[in-house]
Short mmCIF file of C-alpha atoms in Angstrom, two decimals:
data_model
loop_
_atom_site.label_atom_id
_atom_site.label_comp_id
_atom_site.label_asym_id
_atom_site.label_seq_id
_atom_site.Cartn_x
_atom_site.Cartn_y
_atom_site.Cartn_z
CA MET A 1 108.62 105.69 79.03
CA ILE A 2 107.33 109.54 79.55
CA GLN A 3 103.45 108.56 80.01
CA HIS A 4 104.52 106.00 82.77
CA LEU A 5 106.71 108.73 84.34
CA HIS A 6 103.55 110.85 84.42
CA THR A 7 100.92 107.92 86.30
CA ILE A 8 104.14 107.64 88.82
CA GLU A 9 104.00 111.30 89.28
CA ARG A 10 100.57 111.63 89.53
CA PHE A 11 100.47 108.98 92.42
CA ILE A 12 102.98 110.13 94.55
CA LYS A 13 101.57 113.69 94.31
CA ASP A 14 97.93 111.84 95.51
CA GLU A 15 96.85 112.16 98.90
CA SER A 16 96.75 108.32 99.59
CA PHE A 17 100.33 107.83 98.48
CA SER A 18 101.35 108.40 102.26
CA GLY A 19 99.19 105.83 103.58
CA VAL A 20 100.26 103.44 100.70
CA LEU A 21 103.77 104.08 101.89
CA LEU A 22 103.26 103.93 105.85
CA PHE A 23 101.26 100.34 104.58
CA MET A 24 104.40 98.97 102.80
CA ALA A 25 106.61 100.15 105.68
CA THR A 26 104.84 98.80 108.19
CA LEU A 27 104.00 95.39 106.42
CA ALA A 28 107.62 95.37 105.66
CA ALA A 29 108.63 95.78 109.11
CA VAL A 30 106.58 93.14 110.48
CA ILE A 31 107.92 90.51 108.25
CA VAL A 32 111.36 91.28 109.04
CA ALA A 33 110.30 91.29 112.74
CA ASN A 34 109.30 87.20 112.09
CA SER A 35 111.93 86.70 110.13
CA ALA A 36 115.77 85.20 110.72
CA LEU A 37 116.35 88.47 110.77
CA GLY A 38 114.29 89.30 113.64
CA ALA A 39 116.70 89.29 115.95
CA SER A 40 118.77 92.47 114.29
CA TYR A 41 115.68 94.12 114.15
CA TYR A 42 115.19 93.97 118.03
CA THR A 43 118.33 95.17 118.36
CA LEU A 44 117.24 98.04 116.40
#
């Protein structure tokens, strides 16, 4: 369990984490915008 926490901690501290996080947020936004929740998304 501790090993997994260290792996996650190293990943978060890595420079590429921000890029991965941005990509995931963009992907989630595209999926929500093109789903049944799209109308609610556009009112934001």
